[in-house]
Amino acid sequence: MEKFFASCPRGLEALLAEDLTAAGVKDLKAIPGGVHFVSDWPTCYAANLHSRIATRILWRVAHGRYAKEDDIYKLALDCPWGKWFAATQTIRVDVTAVKSPLKSLEFITLRIKDAICDRFRADTGKRPNVDTREPDVRMHGFITADECTLYIDTSGAPLYQRGLRQKTVEAPLKENVAAGIIRLSGWQPGMPLLDPMCGSGTFLTEAAQMALNIAPGAGGRSFGFQRLKNFQLGVWKDMLDEAMDAEKPAAFAGIYGSDISPVSVRAALANLDRAGLLPAVKLSSGDILEIEAPPRDEGETGIMIANPPYGERLSEQEELAAFYPQLGSALKRNFAGWNCYLLTADLRMPKLMRLTPSKKTPLYNGAIECRLFEFKMVAGSNRR
């Protein structure tokens, strides 16, 4: 059994723990920003393939206390790197620190890289080259006030990069944040789902994958564990085949998307089409202030999810202050019987919409602290 750490956007740790449990992990501990867990390698593969929430899954290879930079160099030098990958493979080292007294993260990163190369040179007479863009193997150092942990990245590119997105619009939401919001909304396949500000279609793509039972890692991307010496090809092929066999044929899944920008609608269409998900979604152009809610069965709750602009400049904030009251009126007028979820970094939103959120969940979209506001638009309580 090996020790791993799965990272995720802040606020989604409980959902990540659910993903890991579904992949077969039994021994796990959630902390802010991720989950520590113990598992075998096939379970690590399954977590990479199936988790919609994880950003990376890191394999812990060394841990120790330090007082100065040389202690971290020695910790890295003592690792049998050649047992895990070859000197002919390219590497990249990243370091993050919390409350570390050491002055330069760049210098620590360089020392870890030097230690890896020095160990290879001592063992094989060769040393790996550095590739910061598309390395074969990524290493991560995590440093606290007096401890250092070294990891090998089993994911490679971040797991939110599903290998599906072709066209983007300004400030697209990361896929694992979108998947987390859909899960937090309580949406289940079969319920009507609308994103009326769909942008390039991230919410739509994630929901369609869920509805059709498509594993998020099955989109043709590669993983870091495939480039390690202990990679079990047969196990991985069987796992991929099983995931493909479980997929449902593409058919309309009650998922709707619209946007006021025709450019965004075209981008969403291109992305859904490339992913083979277009039959599952109905797309249209329209203004959120004017569109009618999609059809739903009597007594059935519809789920609306949107990521409105945040307004970083003063002029944008003034525009949003005028927009929010109109948005509140439109939701009351057109979305009775729907639960509406809006992700924003603008905490003025509920007050300016003149609506009281039934729930507010802190979430991070990258480095931006946001809130996911839930508004339950009770049927029959709002006059047209």
mmCIF file of C-alpha atoms in Angstrom:
data_model
loop_
_atom_site.group_PDB
_atom_site.id
_atom_site.type_symbol
_atom_site.label_atom_id
_atom_site.label_comp_id
_atom_site.label_asym_id
_atom_site.label_seq_id
_atom_site.Cartn_x
_atom_site.Cartn_y
_atom_site.Cartn_z
ATOM 1 C CA MET A 1 0.000 0.000 0.000
ATOM 2 C CA GLU A 2 1.215 3.508 -0.847
ATOM 3 C CA LYS A 3 0.509 6.973 0.573
ATOM 4 C CA PHE A 4 -1.131 9.547 -1.707
ATOM 5 C CA PHE A 5 -2.495 13.086 -1.526
ATOM 6 C CA ALA A 6 -5.342 14.214 -3.801
ATOM 7 C CA SER A 7 -5.640 17.999 -4.145
ATOM 8 C CA CYS A 8 -8.851 19.837 -5.052
ATOM 9 C CA PRO A 9 -10.381 23.339 -5.106
ATOM 10 C CA ARG A 10 -11.010 24.654 -1.584
ATOM 11 C CA GLY A 11 -14.565 23.936 -0.481
ATOM 12 C CA LEU A 12 -14.913 20.633 -2.373
ATOM 13 C CA GLU A 13 -12.958 18.342 -0.010
ATOM 14 C CA ALA A 14 -16.043 16.352 1.107
ATOM 15 C CA LEU A 15 -17.003 15.654 -2.525
ATOM 16 C CA LEU A 16 -13.428 14.553 -3.288
ATOM 17 C CA ALA A 17 -13.592 12.127 -0.354
ATOM 18 C CA GLU A 18 -16.816 10.716 -1.898
ATOM 19 C CA ASP A 19 -15.008 10.254 -5.244
ATOM 20 C CA LEU A 20 -12.080 8.454 -3.607
ATOM 21 C CA THR A 21 -14.395 6.171 -1.613
ATOM 22 C CA ALA A 22 -16.241 5.300 -4.847
ATOM 23 C CA ALA A 23 -12.858 4.454 -6.448
ATOM 24 C CA GLY A 24 -12.163 1.961 -3.649
ATOM 25 C CA VAL A 25 -10.197 4.008 -1.086
ATOM 26 C CA LYS A 26 -10.910 2.937 2.502
ATOM 27 C CA ASP A 27 -8.284 4.848 4.518
ATOM 28 C CA LEU A 28 -8.579 8.623 3.946
ATOM 29 C CA LYS A 29 -8.340 11.923 5.801
ATOM 30 C CA ALA A 30 -9.642 15.218 4.415
ATOM 31 C CA ILE A 31 -7.760 18.466 5.126
ATOM 32 C CA PRO A 32 -8.272 21.962 3.631
ATOM 33 C CA GLY A 33 -7.338 21.698 -0.062
ATOM 34 C CA GLY A 34 -7.386 17.923 -0.432
ATOM 35 C CA VAL A 35 -7.456 14.407 0.964
ATOM 36 C CA HIS A 36 -4.637 12.174 2.230
ATOM 37 C CA PHE A 37 -5.257 8.504 1.477
ATOM 38 C CA VAL A 38 -3.628 5.071 1.485
ATOM 39 C CA SER A 39 -4.283 2.640 -1.367
ATOM 40 C CA ASP A 40 -2.789 0.255 -3.914
ATOM 41 C CA TRP A 41 -1.843 1.348 -7.437
ATOM 42 C CA PRO A 42 -5.005 0.126 -9.239
ATOM 43 C CA THR A 43 -7.076 2.273 -6.847
ATOM 44 C CA CYS A 44 -4.822 5.256 -7.654
ATOM 45 C CA TYR A 45 -5.473 4.642 -11.380
ATOM 46 C CA ALA A 46 -9.236 4.450 -10.714
ATOM 47 C CA ALA A 47 -9.181 7.716 -8.752
ATOM 48 C CA ASN A 48 -7.400 9.476 -11.635
ATOM 49 C CA LEU A 49 -9.855 8.059 -14.149
ATOM 50 C CA HIS A 50 -13.111 8.633 -12.277
ATOM 51 C CA SER A 51 -12.727 11.612 -9.901
ATOM 52 C CA ARG A 52 -14.479 14.713 -11.226
ATOM 53 C CA ILE A 53 -13.269 16.801 -8.278
ATOM 54 C CA ALA A 54 -9.528 16.043 -7.870
ATOM 55 C CA THR A 55 -6.945 18.438 -9.342
ATOM 56 C CA ARG A 56 -3.942 16.130 -8.932
ATOM 57 C CA ILE A 57 -3.170 12.835 -7.231
ATOM 58 C CA LEU A 58 0.324 12.868 -5.757
ATOM 59 C CA TRP A 59 2.322 9.810 -4.621
ATOM 60 C CA ARG A 60 4.304 10.470 -1.441
ATOM 61 C CA VAL A 61 7.916 9.250 -1.859
ATOM 62 C CA ALA A 62 9.760 11.006 1.012
ATOM 63 C CA HIS A 63 9.079 12.932 4.200
ATOM 64 C CA GLY A 64 11.406 14.452 6.783
ATOM 65 C CA ARG A 65 12.212 17.371 9.055
ATOM 66 C CA TYR A 66 14.532 20.163 7.962
ATOM 67 C CA ALA A 67 16.337 23.147 9.433
ATOM 68 C CA LYS A 68 18.065 24.479 6.302
ATOM 69 C CA GLU A 69 18.075 24.063 2.503
ATOM 70 C CA ASP A 70 20.749 21.336 2.612
ATOM 71 C CA ASP A 71 18.425 19.086 4.642
ATOM 72 C CA ILE A 72 15.860 19.201 1.822
ATOM 73 C CA TYR A 73 18.609 18.530 -0.761
ATOM 74 C CA LYS A 74 19.665 15.439 1.245
ATOM 75 C CA LEU A 75 16.064 14.221 1.578
ATOM 76 C CA ALA A 76 15.739 14.345 -2.224
ATOM 77 C CA LEU A 77 19.206 12.868 -2.810
ATOM 78 C CA ASP A 78 18.356 9.815 -0.683
ATOM 79 C CA CYS A 79 15.363 8.901 -2.902
ATOM 80 C CA PRO A 80 15.935 6.034 -5.399
ATOM 81 C CA TRP A 81 14.580 8.073 -8.350
ATOM 82 C CA GLY A 82 16.006 5.614 -10.901
ATOM 83 C CA LYS A 83 13.754 2.902 -9.467
ATOM 84 C CA TRP A 84 10.688 4.934 -10.428
ATOM 85 C CA PHE A 85 11.579 6.469 -13.819
ATOM 86 C CA ALA A 86 14.462 6.639 -16.329
ATOM 87 C CA ALA A 87 17.225 9.227 -16.763
ATOM 88 C CA THR A 88 16.098 9.651 -20.384
ATOM 89 C CA GLN A 89 12.758 11.100 -19.204
ATOM 90 C CA THR A 90 12.245 14.849 -18.712
ATOM 91 C CA ILE A 91 11.319 16.268 -15.304
ATOM 92 C CA ARG A 92 9.750 19.295 -13.668
ATOM 93 C CA VAL A 93 9.827 20.262 -9.981
ATOM 94 C CA ASP A 94 7.258 22.510 -8.268
ATOM 95 C CA VAL A 95 7.370 23.602 -4.632
ATOM 96 C CA THR A 96 4.693 25.083 -2.393
ATOM 97 C CA ALA A 97 5.244 26.242 1.174
ATOM 98 C CA VAL A 98 3.128 27.144 4.195
ATOM 99 C CA LYS A 99 4.778 29.075 7.044
ATOM 100 C CA SER A 100 8.274 28.085 5.906
ATOM 101 C CA PRO A 101 11.153 30.218 7.248
ATOM 102 C CA LEU A 102 13.192 29.586 4.079
ATOM 103 C CA LYS A 103 13.561 32.728 1.992
ATOM 104 C CA SER A 104 13.463 31.506 -1.625
ATOM 105 C CA LEU A 105 11.123 28.869 -3.065
ATOM 106 C CA GLU A 106 12.995 29.158 -6.376
ATOM 107 C CA PHE A 107 16.230 28.144 -4.628
ATOM 108 C CA ILE A 108 14.525 25.186 -2.901
ATOM 109 C CA THR A 109 13.067 24.076 -6.246
ATOM 110 C CA LEU A 110 16.557 24.236 -7.762
ATOM 111 C CA ARG A 111 18.067 22.246 -4.865
ATOM 112 C CA ILE A 112 15.482 19.452 -5.226
ATOM 113 C CA LYS A 113 16.086 19.330 -8.994
ATOM 114 C CA ASP A 114 19.876 19.220 -8.402
ATOM 115 C CA ALA A 115 19.468 16.381 -5.900
ATOM 116 C CA ILE A 116 17.405 14.327 -8.370
ATOM 117 C CA CYS A 117 19.972 14.875 -11.133
ATOM 118 C CA ASP A 118 22.922 14.195 -8.782
ATOM 119 C CA ARG A 119 21.338 10.904 -7.655
ATOM 120 C CA PHE A 120 20.784 9.819 -11.265
ATOM 121 C CA ARG A 121 24.352 10.780 -12.209
ATOM 122 C CA ALA A 122 25.748 8.780 -9.260
ATOM 123 C CA ASP A 123 23.592 5.716 -10.060
ATOM 124 C CA THR A 124 23.620 5.694 -13.892
ATOM 125 C CA GLY A 125 26.159 8.252 -15.114
ATOM 126 C CA LYS A 126 23.281 10.151 -16.804
ATOM 127 C CA ARG A 127 20.909 12.879 -15.675
ATOM 128 C CA PRO A 128 17.370 13.783 -16.763
ATOM 129 C CA ASN A 129 16.665 17.042 -18.587
ATOM 130 C CA VAL A 130 14.195 19.637 -17.353
ATOM 131 C CA ASP A 131 11.043 20.412 -19.364
ATOM 132 C CA THR A 132 8.783 22.951 -17.684
ATOM 133 C CA ARG A 133 6.031 22.743 -20.324
ATOM 134 C CA GLU A 134 5.323 19.043 -20.929
ATOM 135 C CA PRO A 135 7.579 16.957 -18.667
ATOM 136 C CA ASP A 136 7.404 13.169 -18.550
ATOM 137 C CA VAL A 137 7.515 13.170 -14.739
ATOM 138 C CA ARG A 138 6.473 15.933 -12.335
ATOM 139 C CA MET A 139 7.741 16.184 -8.762
ATOM 140 C CA HIS A 140 6.144 18.314 -6.048
ATOM 141 C CA GLY A 141 7.721 19.495 -2.813
ATOM 142 C CA PHE A 142 5.457 20.630 0.030
ATOM 143 C CA ILE A 143 7.182 22.516 2.846
ATOM 144 C CA THR A 144 5.750 23.494 6.230
ATOM 145 C CA ALA A 145 7.535 25.306 9.085
ATOM 146 C CA ASP A 146 9.908 22.389 9.750
ATOM 147 C CA GLU A 147 8.885 19.451 7.513
ATOM 148 C CA CYS A 148 9.255 18.634 3.814
ATOM 149 C CA THR A 149 7.272 16.078 1.828
ATOM 150 C CA LEU A 150 8.252 14.993 -1.688
ATOM 151 C CA TYR A 151 5.713 13.653 -4.165
ATOM 152 C CA ILE A 152 5.654 12.215 -7.684
ATOM 153 C CA ASP A 153 2.598 13.384 -9.627
ATOM 154 C CA THR A 154 0.503 10.425 -10.849
ATOM 155 C CA SER A 155 -1.825 12.699 -12.848
ATOM 156 C CA GLY A 156 0.497 14.612 -15.187
ATOM 157 C CA ALA A 157 -1.552 17.523 -16.518
ATOM 158 C CA PRO A 158 -4.166 18.680 -13.952
ATOM 159 C CA LEU A 159 -7.178 16.351 -13.876
ATOM 160 C CA TYR A 160 -9.609 19.179 -14.679
ATOM 161 C CA GLN A 161 -8.016 19.196 -18.139
ATOM 162 C CA ARG A 162 -10.306 16.480 -19.499
ATOM 163 C CA GLY A 163 -8.880 16.730 -23.007
ATOM 164 C CA LEU A 164 -12.249 17.966 -24.328
ATOM 165 C CA ARG A 165 -12.239 21.774 -24.373
ATOM 166 C CA GLN A 166 -11.435 23.162 -27.813
ATOM 167 C CA LYS A 167 -12.725 26.721 -27.721
ATOM 168 C CA THR A 168 -12.732 28.978 -24.670
ATOM 169 C CA VAL A 169 -14.310 32.292 -23.865
ATOM 170 C CA GLU A 170 -13.036 34.811 -21.321
ATOM 171 C CA ALA A 171 -12.330 33.368 -17.817
ATOM 172 C CA PRO A 172 -13.718 29.840 -18.247
ATOM 173 C CA LEU A 173 -14.567 27.955 -15.055
ATOM 174 C CA LYS A 174 -12.306 25.003 -14.212
ATOM 175 C CA GLU A 175 -14.036 21.708 -14.929
ATOM 176 C CA ASN A 176 -13.651 20.286 -11.414
ATOM 177 C CA VAL A 177 -15.164 23.450 -9.890
ATOM 178 C CA ALA A 178 -18.099 23.140 -12.317
ATOM 179 C CA ALA A 179 -18.564 19.442 -11.460
ATOM 180 C CA GLY A 180 -18.466 20.283 -7.742
ATOM 181 C CA ILE A 181 -21.139 22.966 -8.125
ATOM 182 C CA ILE A 182 -23.410 20.574 -10.033
ATOM 183 C CA ARG A 183 -22.980 18.008 -7.246
ATOM 184 C CA LEU A 184 -23.590 20.631 -4.524
ATOM 185 C CA SER A 185 -26.827 21.626 -6.280
ATOM 186 C CA GLY A 186 -28.241 18.143 -5.727
ATOM 187 C CA TRP A 187 -28.863 17.665 -9.451
ATOM 188 C CA GLN A 188 -29.346 14.089 -10.571
ATOM 189 C CA PRO A 189 -29.451 12.847 -14.191
ATOM 190 C CA GLY A 190 -33.043 13.034 -15.384
ATOM 191 C CA MET A 191 -33.779 16.366 -13.661
ATOM 192 C CA PRO A 192 -33.954 19.458 -15.912
ATOM 193 C CA LEU A 193 -30.723 21.482 -15.748
ATOM 194 C CA LEU A 194 -30.191 24.947 -17.243
ATOM 195 C CA ASP A 195 -27.102 27.137 -17.544
ATOM 196 C CA PRO A 196 -28.430 30.457 -18.937
ATOM 197 C CA MET A 197 -24.943 32.046 -19.087
ATOM 198 C CA CYS A 198 -23.202 28.999 -20.524
ATOM 199 C CA GLY A 199 -20.030 30.585 -21.930
ATOM 200 C CA SER A 200 -17.978 27.812 -23.548
ATOM 201 C CA GLY A 201 -20.201 25.169 -21.955
ATOM 202 C CA THR A 202 -18.250 23.860 -18.959
ATOM 203 C CA PHE A 203 -21.324 23.174 -16.780
ATOM 204 C CA LEU A 204 -23.091 21.584 -19.746
ATOM 205 C CA THR A 205 -20.156 19.311 -20.607
ATOM 206 C CA GLU A 206 -19.736 18.120 -17.015
ATOM 207 C CA ALA A 207 -23.476 17.477 -16.579
ATOM 208 C CA ALA A 208 -23.693 15.614 -19.907
ATOM 209 C CA GLN A 209 -20.760 13.401 -18.900
ATOM 210 C CA MET A 210 -22.504 12.613 -15.616
ATOM 211 C CA ALA A 211 -25.808 11.877 -17.364
ATOM 212 C CA LEU A 212 -24.144 9.518 -19.862
ATOM 213 C CA ASN A 213 -21.914 7.917 -17.173
ATOM 214 C CA ILE A 214 -18.703 8.936 -18.954
ATOM 215 C CA ALA A 215 -15.567 8.819 -16.790
ATOM 216 C CA PRO A 216 -13.939 12.284 -16.787
ATOM 217 C CA GLY A 217 -10.502 10.797 -17.511
ATOM 218 C CA ALA A 218 -11.668 8.723 -20.482
ATOM 219 C CA GLY A 219 -11.429 11.598 -22.996
ATOM 220 C CA GLY A 220 -8.155 10.520 -24.563
ATOM 221 C CA ARG A 221 -5.772 12.315 -22.178
ATOM 222 C CA SER A 222 -2.684 10.645 -20.668
ATOM 223 C CA PHE A 223 -1.650 10.342 -17.016
ATOM 224 C CA GLY A 224 1.618 10.648 -15.133
ATOM 225 C CA PHE A 225 1.424 7.098 -13.750
ATOM 226 C CA GLN A 226 1.653 5.718 -17.304
ATOM 227 C CA ARG A 227 5.249 6.986 -17.482
ATOM 228 C CA LEU A 228 6.464 5.331 -14.267
ATOM 229 C CA LYS A 229 8.395 2.058 -14.252
ATOM 230 C CA ASN A 230 5.803 0.308 -12.056
ATOM 231 C CA PHE A 231 2.927 1.041 -14.482
ATOM 232 C CA GLN A 232 0.590 -1.971 -14.797
ATOM 233 C CA LEU A 233 -0.588 -1.725 -18.408
ATOM 234 C CA GLY A 234 -2.949 -4.723 -18.276
ATOM 235 C CA VAL A 235 -4.727 -3.433 -15.171
ATOM 236 C CA TRP A 236 -5.145 0.007 -16.768
ATOM 237 C CA LYS A 237 -6.477 -1.382 -20.081
ATOM 238 C CA ASP A 238 -9.080 -3.498 -18.245
ATOM 239 C CA MET A 239 -10.127 -0.459 -16.181
ATOM 240 C CA LEU A 240 -10.523 1.732 -19.288
ATOM 241 C CA ASP A 241 -12.504 -0.996 -21.099
ATOM 242 C CA GLU A 242 -14.826 -1.343 -18.109
ATOM 243 C CA ALA A 243 -15.379 2.429 -18.005
ATOM 244 C CA MET A 244 -16.140 2.555 -21.760
ATOM 245 C CA ASP A 245 -18.586 -0.369 -21.465
ATOM 246 C CA ALA A 246 -20.493 1.499 -18.719
ATOM 247 C CA GLU A 247 -21.107 4.574 -20.915
ATOM 248 C CA LYS A 248 -24.649 5.263 -22.118
ATOM 249 C CA PRO A 249 -25.367 6.150 -25.752
ATOM 250 C CA ALA A 250 -25.576 9.903 -26.388
ATOM 251 C CA ALA A 251 -29.217 11.045 -26.173
ATOM 252 C CA PHE A 252 -31.013 14.138 -24.893
ATOM 253 C CA ALA A 253 -30.602 14.314 -21.108
ATOM 254 C CA GLY A 254 -32.786 17.308 -20.181
ATOM 255 C CA ILE A 255 -29.751 19.630 -20.125
ATOM 256 C CA TYR A 256 -30.220 23.151 -21.523
ATOM 257 C CA GLY A 257 -27.737 25.934 -22.205
ATOM 258 C CA SER A 258 -28.090 29.473 -23.496
ATOM 259 C CA ASP A 259 -26.072 32.683 -23.598
ATOM 260 C CA ILE A 260 -26.658 36.256 -24.732
ATOM 261 C CA SER A 261 -23.429 36.011 -26.789
ATOM 262 C CA PRO A 262 -23.666 34.049 -30.072
ATOM 263 C CA VAL A 263 -19.859 33.615 -29.909
ATOM 264 C CA SER A 264 -20.227 31.795 -26.576
ATOM 265 C CA VAL A 265 -23.027 29.590 -27.917
ATOM 266 C CA ARG A 266 -20.854 28.637 -30.900
ATOM 267 C CA ALA A 267 -17.934 27.837 -28.565
ATOM 268 C CA ALA A 268 -20.166 25.652 -26.372
ATOM 269 C CA LEU A 269 -21.525 23.902 -29.461
ATOM 270 C CA ALA A 270 -18.002 23.185 -30.750
ATOM 271 C CA ASN A 271 -16.851 21.826 -27.372
ATOM 272 C CA LEU A 272 -19.907 19.602 -26.880
ATOM 273 C CA ASP A 273 -19.654 18.350 -30.465
ATOM 274 C CA ARG A 274 -15.956 17.508 -30.110
ATOM 275 C CA ALA A 275 -16.702 15.581 -26.904
ATOM 276 C CA GLY A 276 -19.541 13.643 -28.572
ATOM 277 C CA LEU A 277 -22.004 15.161 -26.093
ATOM 278 C CA LEU A 278 -24.045 17.438 -28.354
ATOM 279 C CA PRO A 279 -27.102 15.110 -28.517
ATOM 280 C CA ALA A 280 -27.433 15.342 -24.714
ATOM 281 C CA VAL A 281 -27.821 19.135 -24.647
ATOM 282 C CA LYS A 282 -30.204 21.711 -26.151
ATOM 283 C CA LEU A 283 -28.441 25.027 -26.912
ATOM 284 C CA SER A 284 -29.899 28.422 -27.797
ATOM 285 C CA SER A 285 -29.089 32.143 -27.785
ATOM 286 C CA GLY A 286 -30.949 34.224 -25.241
ATOM 287 C CA ASP A 287 -30.805 36.837 -22.491
ATOM 288 C CA ILE A 288 -31.135 35.460 -18.941
ATOM 289 C CA LEU A 289 -33.471 38.382 -18.166
ATOM 290 C CA GLU A 290 -35.911 37.297 -20.878
ATOM 291 C CA ILE A 291 -35.715 33.525 -21.416
ATOM 292 C CA GLU A 292 -38.474 31.189 -20.225
ATOM 293 C CA ALA A 293 -37.611 28.256 -17.991
ATOM 294 C CA PRO A 294 -37.313 24.917 -19.843
ATOM 295 C CA PRO A 295 -40.174 22.425 -19.401
ATOM 296 C CA ARG A 296 -40.351 20.296 -16.260
ATOM 297 C CA ASP A 297 -42.859 17.790 -14.943
ATOM 298 C CA GLU A 298 -45.362 18.988 -12.356
ATOM 299 C CA GLY A 299 -43.831 18.742 -8.891
ATOM 300 C CA GLU A 300 -40.343 18.263 -10.326
ATOM 301 C CA THR A 301 -37.604 20.675 -9.279
ATOM 302 C CA GLY A 302 -35.520 22.272 -12.005
ATOM 303 C CA ILE A 303 -31.895 23.192 -11.352
ATOM 304 C CA MET A 304 -30.443 26.419 -12.745
ATOM 305 C CA ILE A 305 -26.682 27.010 -12.442
ATOM 306 C CA ALA A 306 -24.795 30.092 -13.601
ATOM 307 C CA ASN A 307 -21.423 31.763 -13.201
ATOM 308 C CA PRO A 308 -22.164 35.473 -13.843
ATOM 309 C CA PRO A 309 -19.309 37.962 -14.409
ATOM 310 C CA TYR A 310 -17.691 39.212 -11.168
ATOM 311 C CA GLY A 311 -16.924 42.809 -12.176
ATOM 312 C CA GLU A 312 -13.279 43.524 -11.416
ATOM 313 C CA ARG A 313 -13.301 47.142 -12.614
ATOM 314 C CA LEU A 314 -15.380 49.919 -11.072
ATOM 315 C CA SER A 315 -17.382 50.480 -14.265
ATOM 316 C CA GLU A 316 -18.235 46.753 -14.382
ATOM 317 C CA GLN A 317 -19.310 46.810 -10.732
ATOM 318 C CA GLU A 318 -21.664 49.693 -11.496
ATOM 319 C CA GLU A 319 -23.128 47.742 -14.426
ATOM 320 C CA LEU A 320 -23.646 44.688 -12.205
ATOM 321 C CA ALA A 321 -25.308 46.811 -9.504
ATOM 322 C CA ALA A 322 -27.903 47.775 -12.151
ATOM 323 C CA PHE A 323 -28.120 44.192 -13.500
ATOM 324 C CA TYR A 324 -28.708 42.306 -10.220
ATOM 325 C CA PRO A 325 -32.178 43.753 -9.413
ATOM 326 C CA GLN A 326 -33.288 42.845 -12.952
ATOM 327 C CA LEU A 327 -31.889 39.330 -12.478
ATOM 328 C CA GLY A 328 -33.779 38.908 -9.193
ATOM 329 C CA SER A 329 -37.032 39.987 -10.884
ATOM 330 C CA ALA A 330 -36.430 37.611 -13.830
ATOM 331 C CA LEU A 331 -35.845 34.641 -11.525
ATOM 332 C CA LYS A 332 -39.035 35.388 -9.586
ATOM 333 C CA ARG A 333 -41.001 35.874 -12.804
ATOM 334 C CA ASN A 334 -39.743 32.935 -14.884
ATOM 335 C CA PHE A 335 -38.248 30.325 -12.555
ATOM 336 C CA ALA A 336 -40.887 29.444 -9.964
ATOM 337 C CA GLY A 337 -40.282 25.849 -8.867
ATOM 338 C CA TRP A 338 -36.566 26.004 -9.697
ATOM 339 C CA ASN A 339 -33.551 25.957 -7.403
ATOM 340 C CA CYS A 340 -31.100 28.542 -8.713
ATOM 341 C CA TYR A 341 -27.349 28.433 -7.966
ATOM 342 C CA LEU A 342 -25.131 31.410 -8.731
ATOM 343 C CA LEU A 343 -21.346 31.378 -8.257
ATOM 344 C CA THR A 344 -19.867 34.826 -7.708
ATOM 345 C CA ALA A 345 -17.042 36.700 -6.008
ATOM 346 C CA ASP A 346 -19.387 39.693 -5.670
ATOM 347 C CA LEU A 347 -20.915 39.378 -2.186
ATOM 348 C CA ARG A 348 -23.343 42.249 -2.896
ATOM 349 C CA MET A 349 -25.332 40.017 -5.229
ATOM 350 C CA PRO A 350 -28.171 38.682 -2.975
ATOM 351 C CA LYS A 351 -28.867 42.075 -1.404
ATOM 352 C CA LEU A 352 -28.968 43.830 -4.788
ATOM 353 C CA MET A 353 -31.136 41.020 -6.230
ATOM 354 C CA ARG A 354 -33.498 41.505 -3.266
ATOM 355 C CA LEU A 355 -33.457 37.760 -2.633
ATOM 356 C CA THR A 356 -32.410 35.877 0.490
ATOM 357 C CA PRO A 357 -30.172 32.873 -0.246
ATOM 358 C CA SER A 358 -31.211 29.618 1.434
ATOM 359 C CA LYS A 359 -27.567 28.531 1.428
ATOM 360 C CA LYS A 360 -24.154 30.082 0.758
ATOM 361 C CA THR A 361 -21.141 27.839 0.249
ATOM 362 C CA PRO A 362 -17.570 29.261 0.196
ATOM 363 C CA LEU A 363 -15.695 28.021 -2.897
ATOM 364 C CA TYR A 364 -12.518 28.996 -4.704
ATOM 365 C CA ASN A 365 -12.338 29.461 -8.470
ATOM 366 C CA GLY A 366 -8.557 29.360 -8.819
ATOM 367 C CA ALA A 367 -7.262 31.970 -6.359
ATOM 368 C CA ILE A 368 -10.567 33.884 -6.296
ATOM 369 C CA GLU A 369 -12.683 33.386 -3.174
ATOM 370 C CA CYS A 370 -16.323 33.006 -4.231
ATOM 371 C CA ARG A 371 -19.718 32.090 -2.813
ATOM 372 C CA LEU A 372 -22.182 29.643 -4.297
ATOM 373 C CA PHE A 373 -25.572 31.155 -3.469
ATOM 374 C CA GLU A 374 -28.679 28.941 -3.471
ATOM 375 C CA PHE A 375 -32.033 30.602 -4.173
ATOM 376 C CA LYS A 376 -35.158 28.419 -3.959
ATOM 377 C CA MET A 377 -37.771 30.010 -6.178
ATOM 378 C CA VAL A 378 -40.907 28.618 -4.527
ATOM 379 C CA ALA A 379 -43.710 27.908 -7.011
ATOM 380 C CA GLY A 380 -46.845 29.976 -6.588
ATOM 381 C CA SER A 381 -45.325 32.632 -4.320
ATOM 382 C CA ASN A 382 -44.428 35.151 -7.000
ATOM 383 C CA ARG A 383 -46.909 37.097 -9.102
ATOM 384 C CA ARG A 384 -46.217 37.436 -12.818
#
